[in-house]
Amino acid sequence: LGRLRLPRPVTIGLAAPFARPARTAVTLAAVLLGAVAVTFAVGLSSSLSRVVTGLSQAAAQPVQIGLSSQNTFIMDAAQQRTIVAALRAQPGTRRYVAETDQQFAVAGLTGQHPLTAFRGASAWTGYPLISGHWYTGPGQADVSTGFLTLTGKTVGDTVTLSVGTRPMPVRIVGETFAGQGRGISVITSWQTLNAANPGLAQPDQYDVGLRAGTSPAAYSQALGRTLGSRYMIFRNNRNSPVVTLMLGLIGTLTLLLAVVAGLGVLNTVVLNTRERVHDLGVFKAVGMTPRQTIAMVICWVAGTGLVAGLIAVPLGIALHHAVLPEMASSANLGLPASYLDVYHGAELAGLALAGMVIAVAGALLPAGWAARIRTATALR
């Protein structure tokens, strides 16, 4: 290392870990734990944010319209015409679709579960697909992961649903990421529902997609003034108090693990500083400045921290890819591949430096002590 074109305090510091291999291994393990936790937490936070957006469909359909009547939520023909006219006249409307929500039963599952039918093009409504494709015609349906798991069906199979009092055979063409009905739900077209049970094919809400730059709040207020009090304008909110609490807890636990890793580094550097205090006295006697002393002590662990960070990135990603599907499976959910592929190049480069940051932070306190100690005191 002395042959490298680096300042002498830096090369002395980088060589120090080789003098105490066992202690260096302990430091590496401590920093590795903290760096893996940071990598995992960053990926988990990004994935949970995408999960919340995917479950709420808030990005695709930020505004929804229903009836304010407490007696019925089913819209008659005149009310549908009123809503359509208001949507077409309202600036900022990009697209909309009528939706009806019903219940279905199926062999192999107990109870009733939610079924959603759309009238018109609906692939834009924001339901992420895990496999297969969005339905393209009558007699097709997209189902949730929980439906496939509990019924034993797969994409491509045909299943008969009981909607109302009539059977409704559908072919499963896609697996969706949807959390309605405890992870058991079906999405199909208006024509499919109407063919099986015409009496149920009546909309109970409209989902609205907005043009880029349109404020959902301002749009909702303007549409509410146009439609009047008989109609309710819903803001489809992607915020979830539970997920916000989870993200806060994840951040707190990650910070604690990083602090624990930093304390492990602090312990190691204190031991090294005490053992090498006579060396410090010699270095100071031949002209090492306080800044050079701090640089040398930090370099004792900086190289170890960098190695730990480089190892931690693939380990943290592997942990993220193993834990997230298990979390989703416990809620009868599958995950689209995009919810796992949340790490990017610049982010990975920053995470690779997390180990060095933890190591340097843990070494600052003893480095300051080493810089302040007097030469004569160190030699004695």
mmCIF file of C-alpha atoms in Angstrom:
data_model
loop_
_atom_site.group_PDB
_atom_site.id
_atom_site.type_symbol
_atom_site.label_atom_id
_atom_site.label_comp_id
_atom_site.label_asym_id
_atom_site.label_seq_id
_atom_site.Cartn_x
_atom_site.Cartn_y
_atom_site.Cartn_z
ATOM 1 C CA LEU A 1 0.000 0.000 0.000
ATOM 2 C CA GLY A 2 2.936 2.310 0.621
ATOM 3 C CA ARG A 3 3.678 2.245 -3.101
ATOM 4 C CA LEU A 4 0.328 3.786 -3.962
ATOM 5 C CA ARG A 5 0.263 7.469 -4.839
ATOM 6 C CA LEU A 6 -1.741 8.339 -1.759
ATOM 7 C CA PRO A 7 -0.947 10.432 1.326
ATOM 8 C CA ARG A 8 1.063 8.489 3.863
ATOM 9 C CA PRO A 9 -1.587 8.674 6.631
ATOM 10 C CA VAL A 10 -4.103 7.128 4.220
ATOM 11 C CA THR A 11 -1.893 4.164 3.299
ATOM 12 C CA ILE A 12 -1.011 3.540 6.951
ATOM 13 C CA GLY A 13 -4.719 3.548 7.797
ATOM 14 C CA LEU A 14 -5.661 1.241 4.932
ATOM 15 C CA ALA A 15 -3.005 -1.261 5.985
ATOM 16 C CA ALA A 16 -4.146 -1.373 9.631
ATOM 17 C CA PRO A 17 -6.983 -3.953 9.235
ATOM 18 C CA PHE A 18 -4.496 -6.619 8.134
ATOM 19 C CA ALA A 19 -2.729 -6.429 11.511
ATOM 20 C CA ARG A 20 -5.860 -7.624 13.357
ATOM 21 C CA PRO A 21 -7.746 -9.966 10.962
ATOM 22 C CA ALA A 22 -10.179 -11.324 13.582
ATOM 23 C CA ARG A 23 -11.087 -7.860 14.830
ATOM 24 C CA THR A 24 -11.452 -6.669 11.259
ATOM 25 C CA ALA A 25 -13.846 -9.555 10.585
ATOM 26 C CA VAL A 26 -15.979 -8.513 13.584
ATOM 27 C CA THR A 27 -16.060 -4.938 12.294
ATOM 28 C CA LEU A 28 -16.954 -6.159 8.829
ATOM 29 C CA ALA A 29 -19.855 -8.197 10.240
ATOM 30 C CA ALA A 30 -21.180 -5.236 12.251
ATOM 31 C CA VAL A 31 -21.044 -2.834 9.314
ATOM 32 C CA LEU A 32 -22.460 -5.499 7.001
ATOM 33 C CA LEU A 33 -25.526 -5.876 9.241
ATOM 34 C CA GLY A 34 -26.218 -2.152 9.165
ATOM 35 C CA ALA A 35 -25.618 -1.822 5.421
ATOM 36 C CA VAL A 36 -27.879 -4.805 4.619
ATOM 37 C CA ALA A 37 -30.588 -3.242 6.785
ATOM 38 C CA VAL A 38 -30.289 0.060 4.921
ATOM 39 C CA THR A 39 -30.435 -1.639 1.502
ATOM 40 C CA PHE A 40 -33.428 -3.740 2.509
ATOM 41 C CA ALA A 41 -35.279 -0.789 4.052
ATOM 42 C CA VAL A 42 -34.820 1.395 0.959
ATOM 43 C CA GLY A 43 -36.238 -1.350 -1.274
ATOM 44 C CA LEU A 44 -39.054 -2.155 1.147
ATOM 45 C CA SER A 45 -40.149 1.488 1.336
ATOM 46 C CA SER A 46 -40.195 1.808 -2.454
ATOM 47 C CA SER A 47 -42.112 -1.453 -2.860
ATOM 48 C CA LEU A 48 -44.705 -0.553 -0.230
ATOM 49 C CA SER A 49 -45.280 2.815 -1.907
ATOM 50 C CA ARG A 50 -45.986 1.016 -5.191
ATOM 51 C CA VAL A 51 -48.234 -1.463 -3.388
ATOM 52 C CA VAL A 52 -50.344 1.354 -1.934
ATOM 53 C CA THR A 53 -50.654 3.014 -5.340
ATOM 54 C CA GLY A 54 -51.533 -0.301 -6.992
ATOM 55 C CA LEU A 55 -54.182 -1.229 -4.432
ATOM 56 C CA SER A 56 -55.879 2.162 -4.520
ATOM 57 C CA GLN A 57 -55.687 2.792 -8.295
ATOM 58 C CA ALA A 58 -55.311 6.429 -7.243
ATOM 59 C CA ALA A 59 -52.764 7.290 -9.918
ATOM 60 C CA ALA A 60 -54.970 6.103 -12.799
ATOM 61 C CA GLN A 61 -58.394 7.184 -11.520
ATOM 62 C CA PRO A 62 -57.965 9.946 -8.944
ATOM 63 C CA VAL A 63 -61.647 10.963 -9.109
ATOM 64 C CA GLN A 64 -64.781 8.823 -8.748
ATOM 65 C CA ILE A 65 -68.452 9.807 -8.991
ATOM 66 C CA GLY A 66 -71.363 8.201 -7.154
ATOM 67 C CA LEU A 67 -74.831 9.049 -5.853
ATOM 68 C CA SER A 68 -75.394 10.788 -2.538
ATOM 69 C CA SER A 69 -78.752 9.060 -2.005
ATOM 70 C CA GLN A 70 -78.907 6.764 1.010
ATOM 71 C CA ASN A 71 -81.618 4.603 -0.531
ATOM 72 C CA THR A 72 -79.834 3.342 -3.622
ATOM 73 C CA PHE A 73 -76.467 3.700 -5.299
ATOM 74 C CA ILE A 74 -77.659 2.385 -8.684
ATOM 75 C CA MET A 75 -77.853 5.087 -11.347
ATOM 76 C CA ASP A 76 -80.783 5.329 -13.724
ATOM 77 C CA ALA A 77 -80.443 6.316 -17.378
ATOM 78 C CA ALA A 78 -81.061 10.026 -16.746
ATOM 79 C CA GLN A 79 -78.429 10.189 -14.034
ATOM 80 C CA GLN A 80 -75.930 8.428 -16.274
ATOM 81 C CA ARG A 81 -76.569 10.947 -19.055
ATOM 82 C CA THR A 82 -76.104 13.815 -16.600
ATOM 83 C CA ILE A 83 -72.758 12.488 -15.410
ATOM 84 C CA VAL A 84 -71.487 11.776 -18.926
ATOM 85 C CA ALA A 85 -72.470 15.260 -20.106
ATOM 86 C CA ALA A 86 -70.726 16.865 -17.132
ATOM 87 C CA LEU A 87 -67.581 14.822 -17.683
ATOM 88 C CA ARG A 88 -67.417 15.691 -21.374
ATOM 89 C CA ALA A 89 -67.859 19.385 -20.622
ATOM 90 C CA GLN A 90 -65.397 19.504 -17.742
ATOM 91 C CA PRO A 91 -61.864 20.651 -18.730
ATOM 92 C CA GLY A 92 -59.246 18.201 -17.547
ATOM 93 C CA THR A 93 -61.245 15.041 -18.237
ATOM 94 C CA ARG A 94 -59.057 12.578 -20.097
ATOM 95 C CA ARG A 95 -61.213 9.437 -19.946
ATOM 96 C CA TYR A 96 -63.893 7.783 -17.839
ATOM 97 C CA VAL A 97 -65.637 4.455 -17.469
ATOM 98 C CA ALA A 98 -68.828 3.234 -15.786
ATOM 99 C CA GLU A 99 -68.394 0.635 -13.042
ATOM 100 C CA THR A 100 -70.765 -1.690 -11.227
ATOM 101 C CA ASP A 101 -69.832 -3.659 -8.120
ATOM 102 C CA GLN A 102 -71.535 -6.983 -7.403
ATOM 103 C CA GLN A 103 -70.921 -10.139 -5.409
ATOM 104 C CA PHE A 104 -70.175 -13.616 -6.699
ATOM 105 C CA ALA A 105 -69.898 -17.131 -5.337
ATOM 106 C CA VAL A 106 -67.859 -19.970 -6.778
ATOM 107 C CA ALA A 107 -67.332 -23.627 -6.008
ATOM 108 C CA GLY A 108 -64.445 -24.087 -3.613
ATOM 109 C CA LEU A 109 -64.905 -20.753 -1.834
ATOM 110 C CA THR A 110 -67.322 -19.967 0.970
ATOM 111 C CA GLY A 111 -69.321 -16.759 1.079
ATOM 112 C CA GLN A 112 -69.660 -13.902 -1.371
ATOM 113 C CA HIS A 113 -66.769 -12.016 -2.927
ATOM 114 C CA PRO A 114 -66.495 -8.749 -4.894
ATOM 115 C CA LEU A 115 -66.954 -8.648 -8.658
ATOM 116 C CA THR A 116 -66.304 -5.482 -10.666
ATOM 117 C CA ALA A 117 -67.660 -4.964 -14.184
ATOM 118 C CA PHE A 118 -66.675 -2.049 -16.432
ATOM 119 C CA ARG A 119 -68.616 -0.585 -19.344
ATOM 120 C CA GLY A 120 -66.169 0.607 -21.960
ATOM 121 C CA ALA A 121 -62.396 0.544 -22.261
ATOM 122 C CA SER A 122 -61.006 -0.111 -18.784
ATOM 123 C CA ALA A 123 -57.411 -1.308 -19.140
ATOM 124 C CA TRP A 124 -56.271 2.139 -17.955
ATOM 125 C CA THR A 125 -58.021 1.914 -14.564
ATOM 126 C CA GLY A 126 -54.820 1.009 -12.739
ATOM 127 C CA TYR A 127 -55.051 -2.670 -11.802
ATOM 128 C CA PRO A 128 -51.484 -4.039 -12.157
ATOM 129 C CA LEU A 129 -51.199 -7.370 -13.957
ATOM 130 C CA ILE A 130 -49.029 -10.146 -12.571
ATOM 131 C CA SER A 131 -49.532 -12.517 -15.503
ATOM 132 C CA GLY A 132 -51.755 -12.869 -18.571
ATOM 133 C CA HIS A 133 -53.518 -9.838 -20.057
ATOM 134 C CA TRP A 134 -56.471 -7.543 -19.472
ATOM 135 C CA TYR A 135 -59.791 -8.926 -20.718
ATOM 136 C CA THR A 136 -60.483 -8.044 -24.345
ATOM 137 C CA GLY A 137 -64.028 -9.273 -24.893
ATOM 138 C CA PRO A 138 -67.158 -10.902 -23.441
ATOM 139 C CA GLY A 139 -66.748 -14.095 -21.444
ATOM 140 C CA GLN A 140 -63.286 -13.137 -20.148
ATOM 141 C CA ALA A 141 -62.218 -12.103 -16.657
ATOM 142 C CA ASP A 142 -59.161 -11.103 -14.679
ATOM 143 C CA VAL A 143 -58.935 -12.546 -11.187
ATOM 144 C CA SER A 144 -56.793 -11.914 -8.134
ATOM 145 C CA THR A 145 -54.005 -14.119 -6.826
ATOM 146 C CA GLY A 146 -56.133 -15.219 -3.880
ATOM 147 C CA PHE A 147 -58.849 -16.460 -6.240
ATOM 148 C CA LEU A 148 -56.348 -18.603 -8.153
ATOM 149 C CA THR A 149 -54.710 -19.920 -4.999
ATOM 150 C CA LEU A 150 -57.886 -20.927 -3.200
ATOM 151 C CA THR A 151 -59.751 -22.355 -6.214
ATOM 152 C CA GLY A 152 -56.753 -24.120 -7.716
ATOM 153 C CA LYS A 153 -57.338 -22.440 -11.078
ATOM 154 C CA THR A 154 -54.717 -20.948 -13.384
ATOM 155 C CA VAL A 155 -54.716 -18.360 -16.146
ATOM 156 C CA GLY A 156 -56.406 -19.936 -19.182
ATOM 157 C CA ASP A 157 -58.896 -22.027 -17.191
ATOM 158 C CA THR A 158 -62.667 -21.612 -17.364
ATOM 159 C CA VAL A 159 -64.687 -21.165 -14.191
ATOM 160 C CA THR A 160 -68.413 -20.682 -13.522
ATOM 161 C CA LEU A 161 -69.339 -17.887 -11.150
ATOM 162 C CA SER A 162 -72.736 -17.462 -9.481
ATOM 163 C CA VAL A 163 -73.817 -13.835 -9.732
ATOM 164 C CA GLY A 164 -77.242 -13.135 -8.340
ATOM 165 C CA THR A 165 -79.256 -16.252 -9.117
ATOM 166 C CA ARG A 166 -77.621 -17.176 -12.427
ATOM 167 C CA PRO A 167 -74.367 -18.866 -13.449
ATOM 168 C CA MET A 168 -71.773 -16.813 -15.325
ATOM 169 C CA PRO A 169 -69.041 -18.847 -17.059
ATOM 170 C CA VAL A 170 -65.828 -16.913 -17.719
ATOM 171 C CA ARG A 171 -62.370 -17.723 -18.978
ATOM 172 C CA ILE A 172 -59.528 -16.451 -16.792
ATOM 173 C CA VAL A 173 -57.187 -14.392 -18.979
ATOM 174 C CA GLY A 174 -55.126 -12.532 -16.383
ATOM 175 C CA GLU A 175 -53.962 -12.419 -12.768
ATOM 176 C CA THR A 176 -54.344 -9.006 -11.144
ATOM 177 C CA PHE A 177 -52.816 -7.354 -8.108
ATOM 178 C CA ALA A 178 -55.990 -6.490 -6.213
ATOM 179 C CA GLY A 179 -56.761 -6.436 -2.503
ATOM 180 C CA GLN A 180 -60.560 -6.295 -2.502
ATOM 181 C CA GLY A 181 -62.398 -9.040 -0.671
ATOM 182 C CA ARG A 182 -59.325 -10.100 1.334
ATOM 183 C CA GLY A 183 -57.475 -10.788 -1.897
ATOM 184 C CA ILE A 184 -60.313 -12.645 -3.673
ATOM 185 C CA SER A 185 -61.918 -10.676 -6.502
ATOM 186 C CA VAL A 186 -62.934 -10.785 -10.162
ATOM 187 C CA ILE A 187 -62.899 -8.061 -12.840
ATOM 188 C CA THR A 188 -64.846 -8.479 -16.054
ATOM 189 C CA SER A 189 -66.671 -6.566 -18.751
ATOM 190 C CA TRP A 190 -70.161 -5.116 -18.718
ATOM 191 C CA GLN A 191 -71.195 -7.417 -21.582
ATOM 192 C CA THR A 192 -70.194 -10.518 -19.618
ATOM 193 C CA LEU A 193 -72.253 -9.513 -16.585
ATOM 194 C CA ASN A 194 -75.194 -8.357 -18.709
ATOM 195 C CA ALA A 195 -75.317 -11.632 -20.635
ATOM 196 C CA ALA A 196 -75.605 -13.615 -17.413
ATOM 197 C CA ASN A 197 -77.836 -11.288 -15.412
ATOM 198 C CA PRO A 198 -79.157 -8.165 -17.204
ATOM 199 C CA GLY A 199 -80.810 -6.827 -14.065
ATOM 200 C CA LEU A 200 -77.482 -6.362 -12.307
ATOM 201 C CA ALA A 201 -75.686 -4.537 -15.110
ATOM 202 C CA GLN A 202 -76.348 -1.016 -13.838
ATOM 203 C CA PRO A 203 -73.531 1.396 -12.905
ATOM 204 C CA ASP A 204 -73.067 2.552 -9.342
ATOM 205 C CA GLN A 205 -70.066 4.831 -9.986
ATOM 206 C CA TYR A 206 -67.895 6.400 -12.665
ATOM 207 C CA ASP A 207 -64.085 6.299 -12.570
ATOM 208 C CA VAL A 208 -62.325 9.316 -14.069
ATOM 209 C CA GLY A 209 -58.791 9.714 -15.413
ATOM 210 C CA LEU A 210 -57.428 13.271 -15.632
ATOM 211 C CA ARG A 211 -55.196 15.043 -18.116
ATOM 212 C CA ALA A 212 -51.598 15.686 -17.090
ATOM 213 C CA GLY A 213 -51.281 18.732 -14.858
ATOM 214 C CA THR A 214 -54.919 18.725 -13.732
ATOM 215 C CA SER A 215 -55.397 19.132 -9.990
ATOM 216 C CA PRO A 216 -57.729 16.408 -8.628
ATOM 217 C CA ALA A 217 -58.917 18.740 -5.864
ATOM 218 C CA ALA A 218 -59.787 21.611 -8.201
ATOM 219 C CA TYR A 219 -61.338 19.214 -10.712
ATOM 220 C CA SER A 220 -63.516 17.606 -8.022
ATOM 221 C CA GLN A 221 -64.740 20.972 -6.760
ATOM 222 C CA ALA A 222 -65.616 22.199 -10.252
ATOM 223 C CA LEU A 223 -67.388 18.937 -11.119
ATOM 224 C CA GLY A 224 -69.280 19.028 -7.826
ATOM 225 C CA ARG A 225 -70.611 22.506 -8.618
ATOM 226 C CA THR A 226 -71.747 21.297 -12.048
ATOM 227 C CA LEU A 227 -73.510 18.123 -10.866
ATOM 228 C CA GLY A 228 -75.011 19.435 -7.638
ATOM 229 C CA SER A 229 -75.685 17.808 -4.279
ATOM 230 C CA ARG A 230 -77.388 14.672 -5.687
ATOM 231 C CA TYR A 231 -73.967 13.346 -6.695
ATOM 232 C CA MET A 232 -70.894 12.615 -4.612
ATOM 233 C CA ILE A 233 -67.388 13.289 -5.922
ATOM 234 C CA PHE A 234 -64.778 11.043 -4.308
ATOM 235 C CA ARG A 235 -61.063 11.748 -4.209
ATOM 236 C CA ASN A 236 -59.335 8.405 -4.662
ATOM 237 C CA ASN A 237 -56.615 8.826 -2.040
ATOM 238 C CA ARG A 238 -53.454 6.732 -2.191
ATOM 239 C CA ASN A 239 -52.399 7.630 1.373
ATOM 240 C CA SER A 240 -52.711 4.818 3.908
ATOM 241 C CA PRO A 241 -52.200 5.478 7.658
ATOM 242 C CA VAL A 242 -51.185 1.860 8.167
ATOM 243 C CA VAL A 243 -48.529 1.976 5.455
ATOM 244 C CA THR A 244 -47.321 5.377 6.687
ATOM 245 C CA LEU A 245 -46.906 3.868 10.149
ATOM 246 C CA MET A 246 -45.110 0.865 8.679
ATOM 247 C CA LEU A 247 -42.710 3.078 6.731
ATOM 248 C CA GLY A 248 -41.982 5.078 9.884
ATOM 249 C CA LEU A 249 -41.337 1.887 11.825
ATOM 250 C CA ILE A 250 -39.072 0.552 9.062
ATOM 251 C CA GLY A 251 -37.078 3.785 9.060
ATOM 252 C CA THR A 252 -36.737 3.749 12.859
ATOM 253 C CA LEU A 253 -35.578 0.130 12.982
ATOM 254 C CA THR A 254 -33.119 0.759 10.149
ATOM 255 C CA LEU A 255 -31.684 3.761 11.960
ATOM 256 C CA LEU A 256 -31.306 1.711 15.145
ATOM 257 C CA LEU A 257 -29.504 -1.082 13.282
ATOM 258 C CA ALA A 258 -27.201 1.451 11.646
ATOM 259 C CA VAL A 259 -26.466 2.981 15.073
ATOM 260 C CA VAL A 260 -25.700 -0.477 16.478
ATOM 261 C CA ALA A 261 -23.337 -1.088 13.559
ATOM 262 C CA GLY A 262 -21.699 2.283 14.172
ATOM 263 C CA LEU A 263 -21.227 1.427 17.868
ATOM 264 C CA GLY A 264 -19.510 -1.808 16.821
ATOM 265 C CA VAL A 265 -17.122 0.235 14.700
ATOM 266 C CA LEU A 266 -16.620 2.675 17.570
ATOM 267 C CA ASN A 267 -15.679 -0.182 19.880
ATOM 268 C CA THR A 268 -13.151 -1.574 17.410
ATOM 269 C CA VAL A 269 -11.544 1.803 16.688
ATOM 270 C CA VAL A 270 -11.278 2.598 20.411
ATOM 271 C CA LEU A 271 -9.448 -0.705 20.957
ATOM 272 C CA ASN A 272 -7.146 -0.030 18.028
ATOM 273 C CA THR A 273 -6.457 3.522 19.204
ATOM 274 C CA ARG A 274 -5.591 2.381 22.742
ATOM 275 C CA GLU A 275 -3.318 -0.345 21.450
ATOM 276 C CA ARG A 276 -1.528 1.976 19.048
ATOM 277 C CA VAL A 277 -1.280 5.028 21.231
ATOM 278 C CA HIS A 278 2.539 4.760 21.301
ATOM 279 C CA ASP A 279 2.557 4.631 17.488
ATOM 280 C CA LEU A 280 0.399 7.743 17.473
ATOM 281 C CA GLY A 281 2.976 9.456 19.674
ATOM 282 C CA VAL A 282 5.751 8.523 17.248
ATOM 283 C CA PHE A 283 3.731 9.747 14.244
ATOM 284 C CA LYS A 284 3.037 13.042 16.006
ATOM 285 C CA ALA A 285 6.694 13.385 16.990
ATOM 286 C CA VAL A 286 7.799 13.169 13.353
ATOM 287 C CA GLY A 287 5.242 15.726 12.200
ATOM 288 C CA MET A 288 1.791 14.134 11.725
ATOM 289 C CA THR A 289 -0.827 16.881 12.033
ATOM 290 C CA PRO A 290 -4.213 16.476 13.784
ATOM 291 C CA ARG A 291 -5.985 16.378 10.398
ATOM 292 C CA GLN A 292 -3.643 13.672 9.166
ATOM 293 C CA THR A 293 -4.267 11.728 12.384
ATOM 294 C CA ILE A 294 -8.025 11.887 11.847
ATOM 295 C CA ALA A 295 -7.584 10.756 8.227
ATOM 296 C CA MET A 296 -5.420 7.818 9.318
ATOM 297 C CA VAL A 297 -7.865 6.639 11.999
ATOM 298 C CA ILE A 298 -10.830 6.924 9.643
ATOM 299 C CA CYS A 299 -8.957 4.917 7.016
ATOM 300 C CA TRP A 300 -8.538 2.135 9.592
ATOM 301 C CA VAL A 301 -12.186 1.257 8.969
ATOM 302 C CA ALA A 302 -13.059 3.026 5.702
ATOM 303 C CA GLY A 303 -11.750 0.192 3.533
ATOM 304 C CA THR A 304 -13.569 -2.400 5.655
ATOM 305 C CA GLY A 305 -16.748 -0.324 5.442
ATOM 306 C CA LEU A 306 -16.500 -0.073 1.658
ATOM 307 C CA VAL A 307 -16.062 -3.845 1.323
ATOM 308 C CA ALA A 308 -19.021 -4.401 3.678
ATOM 309 C CA GLY A 309 -21.169 -2.017 1.612
ATOM 310 C CA LEU A 310 -20.325 -3.772 -1.647
ATOM 311 C CA ILE A 311 -21.244 -7.142 -0.116
ATOM 312 C CA ALA A 312 -24.368 -5.742 1.544
ATOM 313 C CA VAL A 313 -26.027 -4.526 -1.664
ATOM 314 C CA PRO A 314 -26.637 -7.971 -3.248
ATOM 315 C CA LEU A 315 -27.484 -9.440 0.184
ATOM 316 C CA GLY A 316 -30.014 -6.667 0.874
ATOM 317 C CA ILE A 317 -31.605 -7.078 -2.561
ATOM 318 C CA ALA A 318 -31.825 -10.853 -2.067
ATOM 319 C CA LEU A 319 -33.446 -10.314 1.344
ATOM 320 C CA HIS A 320 -35.907 -7.847 -0.190
ATOM 321 C CA HIS A 321 -36.829 -10.290 -2.981
ATOM 322 C CA ALA A 322 -37.353 -13.079 -0.419
ATOM 323 C CA VAL A 323 -39.367 -11.147 2.186
ATOM 324 C CA LEU A 324 -41.740 -9.139 -0.051
ATOM 325 C CA PRO A 325 -43.429 -12.167 -1.718
ATOM 326 C CA GLU A 326 -43.918 -13.755 1.717
ATOM 327 C CA MET A 327 -45.543 -10.578 3.020
ATOM 328 C CA ALA A 328 -47.848 -10.461 -0.010
ATOM 329 C CA SER A 329 -48.676 -14.161 0.224
ATOM 330 C CA SER A 330 -49.885 -13.734 3.810
ATOM 331 C CA ALA A 331 -52.546 -11.349 2.444
ATOM 332 C CA ASN A 332 -53.526 -13.581 -0.521
ATOM 333 C CA LEU A 333 -51.658 -11.291 -2.902
ATOM 334 C CA GLY A 334 -49.101 -11.832 -5.610
ATOM 335 C CA LEU A 335 -46.668 -9.134 -6.685
ATOM 336 C CA PRO A 336 -45.993 -7.763 -10.170
ATOM 337 C CA ALA A 337 -42.328 -7.919 -11.121
ATOM 338 C CA SER A 338 -42.138 -4.113 -11.168
ATOM 339 C CA TYR A 339 -42.900 -4.031 -7.420
ATOM 340 C CA LEU A 340 -39.690 -5.972 -6.745
ATOM 341 C CA ASP A 341 -37.438 -4.253 -9.298
ATOM 342 C CA VAL A 342 -37.225 -0.994 -7.351
ATOM 343 C CA TYR A 343 -33.455 -0.511 -7.195
ATOM 344 C CA HIS A 344 -31.801 1.788 -9.755
ATOM 345 C CA GLY A 345 -28.202 2.347 -10.799
ATOM 346 C CA ALA A 346 -27.528 5.622 -8.964
ATOM 347 C CA GLU A 347 -29.375 4.354 -5.905
ATOM 348 C CA LEU A 348 -27.308 1.150 -5.853
ATOM 349 C CA ALA A 349 -24.114 3.179 -6.067
ATOM 350 C CA GLY A 350 -25.219 5.225 -3.066
ATOM 351 C CA LEU A 351 -26.198 2.109 -1.113
ATOM 352 C CA ALA A 352 -22.776 0.585 -1.807
ATOM 353 C CA LEU A 353 -21.302 3.521 0.120
ATOM 354 C CA ALA A 354 -23.634 2.989 3.093
ATOM 355 C CA GLY A 355 -21.139 0.658 4.766
ATOM 356 C CA MET A 356 -18.337 3.204 4.489
ATOM 357 C CA VAL A 357 -20.599 5.957 5.850
ATOM 358 C CA ILE A 358 -21.487 3.802 8.883
ATOM 359 C CA ALA A 359 -17.825 2.932 9.428
ATOM 360 C CA VAL A 360 -16.634 6.529 9.155
ATOM 361 C CA ALA A 361 -19.389 7.765 11.474
ATOM 362 C CA GLY A 362 -18.375 5.174 14.073
ATOM 363 C CA ALA A 363 -14.706 6.160 13.810
ATOM 364 C CA LEU A 364 -15.113 9.950 14.145
ATOM 365 C CA LEU A 365 -15.191 10.070 17.949
ATOM 366 C CA PRO A 366 -11.996 8.059 18.601
ATOM 367 C CA ALA A 367 -10.355 9.817 15.640
ATOM 368 C CA GLY A 368 -10.990 13.151 17.352
ATOM 369 C CA TRP A 369 -9.487 11.808 20.573
ATOM 370 C CA ALA A 370 -6.419 10.584 18.702
ATOM 371 C CA ALA A 371 -6.000 14.001 17.051
ATOM 372 C CA ARG A 372 -6.211 15.861 20.366
ATOM 373 C CA ILE A 373 -3.849 13.684 22.427
ATOM 374 C CA ARG A 374 -0.483 15.334 23.166
ATOM 375 C CA THR A 375 2.685 13.747 21.798
ATOM 376 C CA ALA A 376 4.362 13.341 25.192
ATOM 377 C CA THR A 377 1.214 11.813 26.720
ATOM 378 C CA ALA A 378 0.927 9.327 23.852
ATOM 379 C CA LEU A 379 4.580 8.318 24.136
ATOM 380 C CA ARG A 380 4.286 7.777 27.892
#
